Coordinates of C-alpha atoms in Angstrom, one line a residue:
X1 CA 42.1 30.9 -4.4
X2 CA 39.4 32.8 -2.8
X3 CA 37.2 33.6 -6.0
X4 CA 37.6 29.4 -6.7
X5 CA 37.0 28.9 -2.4
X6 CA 33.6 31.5 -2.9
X7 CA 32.4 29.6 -6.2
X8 CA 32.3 26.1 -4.6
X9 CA 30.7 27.5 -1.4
X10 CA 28.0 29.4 -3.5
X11 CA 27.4 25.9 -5.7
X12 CA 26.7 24.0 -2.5
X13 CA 24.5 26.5 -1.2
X14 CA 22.5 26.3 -3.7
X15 CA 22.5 22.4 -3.9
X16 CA 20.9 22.9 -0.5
X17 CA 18.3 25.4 -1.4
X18 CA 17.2 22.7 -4.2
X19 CA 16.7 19.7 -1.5
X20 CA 15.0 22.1 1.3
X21 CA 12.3 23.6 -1.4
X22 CA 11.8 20.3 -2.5
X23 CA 11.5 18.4 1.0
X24 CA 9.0 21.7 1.4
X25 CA 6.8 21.1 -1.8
X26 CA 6.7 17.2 -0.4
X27 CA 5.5 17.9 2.8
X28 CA 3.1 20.3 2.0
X29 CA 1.7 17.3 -0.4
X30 CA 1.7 15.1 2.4
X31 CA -0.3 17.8 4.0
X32 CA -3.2 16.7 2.4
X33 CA -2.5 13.4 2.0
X34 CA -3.9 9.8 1.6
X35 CA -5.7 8.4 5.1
X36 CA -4.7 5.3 5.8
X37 CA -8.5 3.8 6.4
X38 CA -10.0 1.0 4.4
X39 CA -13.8 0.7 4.7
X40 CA -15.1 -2.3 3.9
X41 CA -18.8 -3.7 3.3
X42 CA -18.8 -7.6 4.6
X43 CA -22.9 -8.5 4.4
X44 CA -22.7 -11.6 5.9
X45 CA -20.8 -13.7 8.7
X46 CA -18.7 -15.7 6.3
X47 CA -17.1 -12.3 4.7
X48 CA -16.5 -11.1 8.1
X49 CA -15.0 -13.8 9.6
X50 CA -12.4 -13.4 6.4
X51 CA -11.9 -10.1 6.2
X52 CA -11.2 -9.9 10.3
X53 CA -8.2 -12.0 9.5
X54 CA -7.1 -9.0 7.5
X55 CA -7.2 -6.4 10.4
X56 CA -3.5 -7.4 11.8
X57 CA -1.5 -7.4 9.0
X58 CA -3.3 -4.1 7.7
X59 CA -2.8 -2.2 11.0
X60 CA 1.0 -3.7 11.3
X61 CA 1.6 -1.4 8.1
X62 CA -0.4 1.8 9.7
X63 CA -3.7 0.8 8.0
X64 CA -7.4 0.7 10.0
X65 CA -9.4 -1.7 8.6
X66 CA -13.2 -0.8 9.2
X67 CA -15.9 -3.5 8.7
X68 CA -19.2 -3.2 8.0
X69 CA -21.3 -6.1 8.3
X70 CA -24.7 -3.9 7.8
X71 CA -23.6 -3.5 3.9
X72 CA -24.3 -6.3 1.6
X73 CA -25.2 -7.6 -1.7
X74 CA -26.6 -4.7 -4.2
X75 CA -26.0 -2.0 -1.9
X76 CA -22.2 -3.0 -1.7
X77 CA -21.8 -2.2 -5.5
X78 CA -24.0 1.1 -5.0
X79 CA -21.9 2.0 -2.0
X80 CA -19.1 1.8 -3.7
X81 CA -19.8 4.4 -6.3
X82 CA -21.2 6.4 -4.0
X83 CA -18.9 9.5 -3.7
X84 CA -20.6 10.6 0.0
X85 CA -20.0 6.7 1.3
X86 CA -16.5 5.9 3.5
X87 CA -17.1 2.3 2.1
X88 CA -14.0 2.3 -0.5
X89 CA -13.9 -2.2 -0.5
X90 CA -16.5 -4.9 -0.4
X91 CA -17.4 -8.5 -0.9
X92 CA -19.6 -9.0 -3.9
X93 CA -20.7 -12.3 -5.0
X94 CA -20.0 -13.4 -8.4
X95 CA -22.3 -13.2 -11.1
X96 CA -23.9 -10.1 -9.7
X97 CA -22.4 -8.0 -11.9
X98 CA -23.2 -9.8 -14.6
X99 CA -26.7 -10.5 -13.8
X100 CA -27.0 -6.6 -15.0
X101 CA -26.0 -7.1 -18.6
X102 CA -27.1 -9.3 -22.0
X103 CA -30.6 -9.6 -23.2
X104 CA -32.2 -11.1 -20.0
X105 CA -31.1 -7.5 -18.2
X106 CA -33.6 -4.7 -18.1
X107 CA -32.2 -1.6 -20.5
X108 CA -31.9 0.6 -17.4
X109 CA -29.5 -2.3 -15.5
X110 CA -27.2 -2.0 -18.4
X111 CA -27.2 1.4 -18.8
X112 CA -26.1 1.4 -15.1
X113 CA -23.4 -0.9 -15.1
X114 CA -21.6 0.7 -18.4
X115 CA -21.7 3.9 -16.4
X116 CA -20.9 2.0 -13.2
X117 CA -18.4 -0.9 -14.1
X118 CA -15.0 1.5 -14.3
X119 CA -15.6 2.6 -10.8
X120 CA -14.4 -0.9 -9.6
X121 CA -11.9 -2.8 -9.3
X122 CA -10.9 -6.7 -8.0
X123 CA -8.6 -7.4 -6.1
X124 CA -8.8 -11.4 -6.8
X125 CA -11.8 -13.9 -6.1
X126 CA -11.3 -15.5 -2.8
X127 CA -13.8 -18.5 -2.3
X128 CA -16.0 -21.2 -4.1
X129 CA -19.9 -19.6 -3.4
X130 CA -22.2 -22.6 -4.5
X131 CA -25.9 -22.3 -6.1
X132 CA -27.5 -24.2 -3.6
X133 CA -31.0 -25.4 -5.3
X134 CA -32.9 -27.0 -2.5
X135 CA -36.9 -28.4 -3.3
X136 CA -38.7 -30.6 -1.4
X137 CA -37.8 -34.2 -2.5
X138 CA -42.2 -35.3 -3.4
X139 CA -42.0 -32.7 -6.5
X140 CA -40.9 -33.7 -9.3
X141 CA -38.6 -30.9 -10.0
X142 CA -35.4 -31.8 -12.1
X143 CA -34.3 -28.4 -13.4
X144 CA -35.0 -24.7 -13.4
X145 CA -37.7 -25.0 -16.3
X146 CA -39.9 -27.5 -13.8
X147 CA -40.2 -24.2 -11.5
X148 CA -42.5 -22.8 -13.4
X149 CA -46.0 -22.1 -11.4
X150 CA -44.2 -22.7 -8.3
X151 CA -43.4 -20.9 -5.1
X152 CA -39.7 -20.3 -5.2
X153 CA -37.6 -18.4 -2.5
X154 CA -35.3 -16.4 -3.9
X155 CA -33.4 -14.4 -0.9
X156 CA -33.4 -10.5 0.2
X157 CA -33.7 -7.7 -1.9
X158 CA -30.7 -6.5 -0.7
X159 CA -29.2 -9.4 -0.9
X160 CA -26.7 -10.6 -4.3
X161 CA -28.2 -14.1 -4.4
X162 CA -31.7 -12.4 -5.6
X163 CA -30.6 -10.7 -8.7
X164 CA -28.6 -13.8 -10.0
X165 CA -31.0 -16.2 -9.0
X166 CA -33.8 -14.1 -10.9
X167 CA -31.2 -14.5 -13.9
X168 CA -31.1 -17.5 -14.1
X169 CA -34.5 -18.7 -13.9
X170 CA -35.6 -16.1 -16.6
X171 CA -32.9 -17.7 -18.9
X172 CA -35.0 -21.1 -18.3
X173 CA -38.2 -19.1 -19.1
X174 CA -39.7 -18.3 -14.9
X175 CA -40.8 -15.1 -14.1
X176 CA -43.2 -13.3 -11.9
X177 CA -45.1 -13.9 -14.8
X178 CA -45.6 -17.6 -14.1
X179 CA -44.4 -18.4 -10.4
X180 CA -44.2 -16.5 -7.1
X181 CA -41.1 -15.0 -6.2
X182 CA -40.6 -14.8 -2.6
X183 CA -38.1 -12.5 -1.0
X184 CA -37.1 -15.1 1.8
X185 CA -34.2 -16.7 2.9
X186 CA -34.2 -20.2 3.3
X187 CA -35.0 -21.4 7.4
X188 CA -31.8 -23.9 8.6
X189 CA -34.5 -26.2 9.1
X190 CA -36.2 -25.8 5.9
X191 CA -39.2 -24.7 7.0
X192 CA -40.9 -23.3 4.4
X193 CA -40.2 -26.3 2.4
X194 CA -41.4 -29.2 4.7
X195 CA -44.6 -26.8 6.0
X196 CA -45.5 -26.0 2.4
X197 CA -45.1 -22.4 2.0
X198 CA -42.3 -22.8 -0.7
X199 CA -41.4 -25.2 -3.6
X200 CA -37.8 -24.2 -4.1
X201 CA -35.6 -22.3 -2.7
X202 CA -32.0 -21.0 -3.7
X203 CA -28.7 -19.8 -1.7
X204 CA -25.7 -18.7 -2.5
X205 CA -23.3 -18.9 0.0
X206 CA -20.1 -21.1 1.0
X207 CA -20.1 -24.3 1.9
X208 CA -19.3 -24.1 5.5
X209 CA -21.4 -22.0 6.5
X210 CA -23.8 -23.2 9.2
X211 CA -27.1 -23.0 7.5
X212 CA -25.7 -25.1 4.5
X213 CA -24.3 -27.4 6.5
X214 CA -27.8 -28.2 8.5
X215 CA -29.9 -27.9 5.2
X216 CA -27.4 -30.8 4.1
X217 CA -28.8 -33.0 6.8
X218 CA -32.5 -32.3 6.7
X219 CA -34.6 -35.1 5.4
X220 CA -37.5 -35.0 2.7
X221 CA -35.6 -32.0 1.1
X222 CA -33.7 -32.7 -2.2
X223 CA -30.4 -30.4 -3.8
X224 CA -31.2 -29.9 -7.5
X225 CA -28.6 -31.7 -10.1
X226 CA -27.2 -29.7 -12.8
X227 CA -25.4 -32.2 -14.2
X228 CA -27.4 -32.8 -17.7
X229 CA -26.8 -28.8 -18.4
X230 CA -23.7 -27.7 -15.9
X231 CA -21.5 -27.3 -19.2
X232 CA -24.3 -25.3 -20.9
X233 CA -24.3 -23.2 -17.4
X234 CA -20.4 -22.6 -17.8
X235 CA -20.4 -21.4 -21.4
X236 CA -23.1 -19.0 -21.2
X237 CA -22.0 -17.4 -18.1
X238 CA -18.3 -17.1 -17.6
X239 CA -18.6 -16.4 -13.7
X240 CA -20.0 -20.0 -13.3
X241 CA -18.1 -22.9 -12.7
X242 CA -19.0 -26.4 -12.1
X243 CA -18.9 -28.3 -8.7
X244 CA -19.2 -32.0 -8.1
X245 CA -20.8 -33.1 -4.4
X246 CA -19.8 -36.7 -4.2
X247 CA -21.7 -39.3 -3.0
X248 CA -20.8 -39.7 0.9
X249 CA -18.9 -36.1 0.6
X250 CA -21.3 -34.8 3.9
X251 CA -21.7 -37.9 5.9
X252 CA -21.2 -41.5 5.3
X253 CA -23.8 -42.7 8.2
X254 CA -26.0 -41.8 6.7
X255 CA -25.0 -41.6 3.4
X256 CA -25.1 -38.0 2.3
X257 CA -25.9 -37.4 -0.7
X258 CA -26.6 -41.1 -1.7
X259 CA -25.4 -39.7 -5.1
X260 CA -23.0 -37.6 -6.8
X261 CA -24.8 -34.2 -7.6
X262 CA -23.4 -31.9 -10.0
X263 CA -23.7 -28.5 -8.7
X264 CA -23.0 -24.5 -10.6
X265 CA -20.9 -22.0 -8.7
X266 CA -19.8 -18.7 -8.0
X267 CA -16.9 -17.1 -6.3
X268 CA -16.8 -14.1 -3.7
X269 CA -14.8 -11.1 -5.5
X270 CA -13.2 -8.6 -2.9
X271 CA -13.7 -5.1 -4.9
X272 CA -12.2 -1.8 -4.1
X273 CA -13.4 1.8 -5.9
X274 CA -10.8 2.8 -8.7
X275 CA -9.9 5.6 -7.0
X276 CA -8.1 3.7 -4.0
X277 CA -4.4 5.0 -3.6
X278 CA -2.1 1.9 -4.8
X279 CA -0.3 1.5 -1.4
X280 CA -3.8 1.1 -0.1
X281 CA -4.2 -1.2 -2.4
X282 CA -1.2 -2.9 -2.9
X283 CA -1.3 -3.4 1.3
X284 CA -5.0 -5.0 1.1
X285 CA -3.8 -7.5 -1.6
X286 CA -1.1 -8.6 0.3
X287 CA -3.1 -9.2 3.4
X288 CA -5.7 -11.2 0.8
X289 CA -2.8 -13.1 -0.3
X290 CA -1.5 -13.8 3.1
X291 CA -5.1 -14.7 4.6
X292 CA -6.7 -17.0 2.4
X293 CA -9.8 -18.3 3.4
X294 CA -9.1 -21.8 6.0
X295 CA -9.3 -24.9 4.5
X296 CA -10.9 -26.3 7.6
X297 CA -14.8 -25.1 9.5
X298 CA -14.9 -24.1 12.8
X299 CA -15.2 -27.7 14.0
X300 CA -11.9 -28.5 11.8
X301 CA -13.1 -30.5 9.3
X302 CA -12.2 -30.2 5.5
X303 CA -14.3 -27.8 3.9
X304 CA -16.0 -28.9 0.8
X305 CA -14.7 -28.6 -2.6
X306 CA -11.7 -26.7 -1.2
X307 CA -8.3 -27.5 -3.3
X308 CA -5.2 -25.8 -1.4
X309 CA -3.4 -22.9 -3.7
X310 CA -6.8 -22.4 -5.8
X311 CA -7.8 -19.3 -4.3
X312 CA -7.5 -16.0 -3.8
X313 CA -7.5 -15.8 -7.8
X314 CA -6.0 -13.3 -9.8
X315 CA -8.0 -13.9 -12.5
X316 CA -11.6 -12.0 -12.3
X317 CA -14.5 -12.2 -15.2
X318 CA -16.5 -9.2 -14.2
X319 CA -14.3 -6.6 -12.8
X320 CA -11.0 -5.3 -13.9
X321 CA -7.9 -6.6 -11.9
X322 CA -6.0 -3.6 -10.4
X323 CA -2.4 -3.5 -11.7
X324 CA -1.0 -2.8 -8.2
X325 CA -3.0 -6.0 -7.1
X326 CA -1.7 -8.0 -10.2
X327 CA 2.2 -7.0 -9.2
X328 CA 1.6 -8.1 -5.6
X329 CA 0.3 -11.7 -7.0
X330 CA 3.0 -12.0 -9.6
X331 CA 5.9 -11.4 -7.0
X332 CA 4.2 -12.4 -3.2
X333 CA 5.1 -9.4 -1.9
X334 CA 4.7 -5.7 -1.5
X335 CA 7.0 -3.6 -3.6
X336 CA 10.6 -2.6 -1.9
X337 CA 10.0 0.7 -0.6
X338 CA 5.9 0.1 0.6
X339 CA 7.4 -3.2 1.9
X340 CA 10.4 -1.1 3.9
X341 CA 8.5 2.1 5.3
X342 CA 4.7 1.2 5.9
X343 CA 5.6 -1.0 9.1
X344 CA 8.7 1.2 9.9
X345 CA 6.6 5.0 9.6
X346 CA 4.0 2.6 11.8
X347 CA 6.5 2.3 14.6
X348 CA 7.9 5.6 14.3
X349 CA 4.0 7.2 14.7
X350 CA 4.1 8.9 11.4
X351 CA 0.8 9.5 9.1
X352 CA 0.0 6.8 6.5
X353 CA 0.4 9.6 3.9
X354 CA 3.9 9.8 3.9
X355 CA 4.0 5.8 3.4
X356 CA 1.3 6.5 0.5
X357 CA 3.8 9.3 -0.9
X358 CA 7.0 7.4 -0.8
X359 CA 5.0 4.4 -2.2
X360 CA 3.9 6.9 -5.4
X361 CA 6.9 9.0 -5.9
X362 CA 9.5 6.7 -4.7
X363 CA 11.2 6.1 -8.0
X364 CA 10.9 9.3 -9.3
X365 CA 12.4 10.8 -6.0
X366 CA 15.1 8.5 -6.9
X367 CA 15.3 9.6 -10.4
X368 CA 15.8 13.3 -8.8
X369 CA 18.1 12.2 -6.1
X370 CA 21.0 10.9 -8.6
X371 CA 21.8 14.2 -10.7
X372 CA 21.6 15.9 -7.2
X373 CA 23.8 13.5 -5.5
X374 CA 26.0 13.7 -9.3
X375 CA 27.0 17.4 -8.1
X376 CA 26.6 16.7 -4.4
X377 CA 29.3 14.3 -3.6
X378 CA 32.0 16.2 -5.2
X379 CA 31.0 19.1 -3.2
X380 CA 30.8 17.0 0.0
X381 CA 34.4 16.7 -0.6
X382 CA 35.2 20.3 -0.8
X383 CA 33.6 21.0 2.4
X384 CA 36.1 19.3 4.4
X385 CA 39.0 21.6 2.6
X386 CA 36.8 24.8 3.0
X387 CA 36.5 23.9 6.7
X388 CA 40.3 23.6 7.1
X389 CA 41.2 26.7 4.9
X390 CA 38.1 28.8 7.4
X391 CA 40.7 28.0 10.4
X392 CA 44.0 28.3 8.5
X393 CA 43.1 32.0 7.1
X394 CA 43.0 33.4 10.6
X395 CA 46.6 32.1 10.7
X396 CA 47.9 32.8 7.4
X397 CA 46.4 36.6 8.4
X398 CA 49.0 37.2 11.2
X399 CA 51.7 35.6 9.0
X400 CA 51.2 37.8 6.6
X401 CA 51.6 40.5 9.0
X402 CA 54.6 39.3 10.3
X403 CA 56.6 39.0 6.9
X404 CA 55.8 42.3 6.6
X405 CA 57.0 43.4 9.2
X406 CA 60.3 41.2 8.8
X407 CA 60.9 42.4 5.5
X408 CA 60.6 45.4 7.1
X409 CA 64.2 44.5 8.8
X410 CA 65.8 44.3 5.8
X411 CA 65.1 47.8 4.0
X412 CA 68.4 50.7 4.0
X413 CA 66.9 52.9 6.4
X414 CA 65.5 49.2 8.9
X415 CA 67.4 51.0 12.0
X416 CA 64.7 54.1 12.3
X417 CA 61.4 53.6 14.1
X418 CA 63.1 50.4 16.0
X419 CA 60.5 51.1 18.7
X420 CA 57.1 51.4 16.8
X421 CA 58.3 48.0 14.5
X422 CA 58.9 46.3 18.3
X423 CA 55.0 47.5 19.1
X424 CA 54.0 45.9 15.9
X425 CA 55.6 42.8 16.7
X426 CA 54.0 42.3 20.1
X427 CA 50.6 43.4 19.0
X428 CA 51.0 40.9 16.3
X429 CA 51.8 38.0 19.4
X430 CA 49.0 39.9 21.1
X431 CA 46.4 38.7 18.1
X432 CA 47.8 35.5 18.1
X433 CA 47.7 34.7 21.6
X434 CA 43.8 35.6 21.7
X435 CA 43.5 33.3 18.8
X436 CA 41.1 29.7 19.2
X437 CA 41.5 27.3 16.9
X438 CA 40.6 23.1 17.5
X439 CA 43.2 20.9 19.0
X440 CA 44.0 19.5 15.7
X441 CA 45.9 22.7 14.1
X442 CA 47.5 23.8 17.7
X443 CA 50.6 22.7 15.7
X444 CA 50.2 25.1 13.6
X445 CA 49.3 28.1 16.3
X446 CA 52.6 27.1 17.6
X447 CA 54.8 27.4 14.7
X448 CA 53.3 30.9 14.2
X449 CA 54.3 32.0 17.6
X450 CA 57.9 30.1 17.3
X451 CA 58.4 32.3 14.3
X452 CA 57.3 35.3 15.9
X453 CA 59.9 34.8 18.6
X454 CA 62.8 34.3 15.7
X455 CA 61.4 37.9 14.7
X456 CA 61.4 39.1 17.8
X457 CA 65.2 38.0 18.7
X458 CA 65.9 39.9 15.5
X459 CA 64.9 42.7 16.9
X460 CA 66.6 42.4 20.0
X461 CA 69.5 42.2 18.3
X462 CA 69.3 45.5 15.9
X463 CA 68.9 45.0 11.9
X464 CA 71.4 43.8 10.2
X465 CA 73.1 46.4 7.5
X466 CA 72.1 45.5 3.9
X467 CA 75.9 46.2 3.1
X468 CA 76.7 44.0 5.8
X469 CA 74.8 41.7 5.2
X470 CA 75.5 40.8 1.7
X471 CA 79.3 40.8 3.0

């Protein structure tokens, strides 16, 4: 009994040991854990204004969302591979990535991006970004070709809409070889249009945004049709689509435009380094998911071209989707145990690193858990029986003892040393009284000292003769 009691108390020891050194090794992984920061590089007002929509839902799940509206364009993608930047996500427009590969791309802009391009990753496209063309309307300008020898604004150096603008005109044969490239953004009053200091000038940008909105409504400025080549556009460069301005879409008093114009597009991709944790990312999608950009302006009309349930877009043609991203979009939601323990380790004040670990190792800390629990259970059961058999020994001692001394009683020569059998017997009660046990087995404490008083009337009484006995 005791060498079976001893082997089951040993096993569960050591079922212990196992779950403390692990619960060790995992917190001293947590130790240097994943912070629960995201960084992001938003450029301009119209990627702020988005991502801030993101900051509550991030935060409710212990994640700080950091914008940083000084980062934009170019230096986004740059930032991002930049192992001494904090900026880990970041709008990027489409196409600017693939301005920096084919035959119009200089040798040492594809050598960059097939170094470069594994170090992202999208995390869906989130908005319509229009190529917004605008000339003045006396020159006869009908498509990019007709640019040649002009004066053509083509935004910031920093800025994304430069390198794809720059793209596309060399593919319709303008250069800095045969017109002036200025680094300008269009004026919301097109000034450098009407005063003659530009020809053209191009933006990329959505189409609520204020400046659009005003350039709409300026006279003697014209929006350039694509419509004879907008399918030639969209076959050559997968990251364009093609938008249709309809006639009266703007304003119907006046009529703007007085036409339908055919217009190319991109659309904003939110990228995140490769080397993001998954909760982190798997948390951010969610929240891009959950925040789509409003169908409505700040004045709460109808944006244009907006269809509800088009965007955000799993589907990227530059960058690689993230496969945490791609789960989130498939199902709507986070998975079980990110969904379960980000917002409840937020309330309780714990780091975002054990969130980040559970997220990671969940499964296979469930995979460990069921040949633990396998031999665990069973010996959860035994502990309630070692427990009661701890209490009962201490009784089962002094019972011991006292058969002894009973059988004692019943030897030939029971009549000698009456006295010292009597001292037994009451050191035996002695032990017994001083004995503390739960209310639960005082039944038991009782029946001992009931059968230590049958022992002791024996003794009162004188032992019995063997031969008398048996008579």
């Amino acid at each position: 009994m005791r060498s079976k009691l001893w082997k089951t108390v040993s096993i569960t020891a050591f079922a212990v040991i196992v779950v403390l050194a692990g619960l060790v090794i995992a917190l001293q992984s947590l130790s240097t854990g994943v912070d629960g920061k995201i960084v992001m590089a938003t450029g301009n007002s119209q990627y702020h204004a988005l991502a801030s929509t993101y900051q509550r839902d991030l935060e409710a799940n212990g994640v700080n969302l950091e914008l940083r509206d000084t980062t934009e364009g170019f230096a986004t993608l740059l930032a991002l591979v930049d192992d001494k930047s904090a900026v880990n996500a970041g709008f990027v427009k489409g196409g600017l990535v693939g301005s920096l590969q084919g035959r119009l791309a200089s040798a040492k802009a594809k050598d960059w991006r097939a170094q470069q391009l594994g170090k992202w990753l999208s995390v869906g496209r989130l908005f319509h970004e229009p190529i917004w063309v605008f000339t003045r309307s006396d020159l006869p300008i009908q498509s990019l070709r007709d640019l040649q020898h002009r004066r053509i604004l083509i935004g910031l150096r920093d800025g994304g809409t430069r390198r794809i603008a720059t793209q596309l005109l060399k593919a319709n044969g303008v250069d800095a070889n045969n017109a002036t490239l200025i680094e300008e953004i269009l004026a919301p009053d097109a000034a450098q249009l009407l005063g003659g200091g530009a020809d053209a000038a191009f933006l990329i940008v959505a189409p609520d945004a204020d400046r659009i909105q005003q350039l709409l409504r300026v006279p003697n400025i014209r929006l350039m049709n694509f419509a004879p080549e907008a399918e030639a556009y969209t076959n050559r460069y997968p990251t364009l689509t093609k938008l249709i301005l309809r006639e009266g879409g703007v304003e119907f008093d006046p009529l703007i435009p007085s036409a339908d114009i055919t217009l190319l597009a991109t659309s904003a991709a939110l990228v995140v380094r490769s080397d993001m944790h998954p909760a982190l990312v798997s948390l951010l999608t969610h929240a891009v998911i959950h925040k789509p950009k409003s169908g409505f302006d700040k004045s709460g009309d109808p944006v244009l071209f907006y269809k509800s349930g088009e965007f955000p877009s799993a589907h990227d043609p530059e960058f690689r989707m993230s496969s945490d991203a791609l789960l989130v979009y498939k199902t709507g939601e986070l998975p079980l145990l990110l969904r379960v323990l980000a917002p409840f380790n937020k309330r309780m004040g714990l780091p975002f690193s054990y969130t980040a670990f559970a997220n990671a190792h969940g499964a296979q800390t469930i995979l460990l858990l069921i040949p633990i629990l396998a031999i665990g259970l069973p010996l959860m059961r035994a502990l309630p029986a070692v427990y009661v058999w701890n209490v009962r020994r201490r009784l089962v001692y002094w019972y011991r003892q006292l058969a002894l001394l009973e059988r004692s009683l019943d030897g030939p020569k029971a009549g000698f040393h009456l006295r010292a059998k009597q001292a037994e017997l009451e050191r035996i009660d002695a032990a017994v009284r001083r004995i503390r046990i739960p209310n639960y087995f005082a039944d038991q404490l009782y029946d001992l000292r009931g059968h230590i008083d049958l022992v002791r009337q024996r003794l009162a009484t004188g032992p019995v003769p063997v031969s008398a006995a048996a008579q």
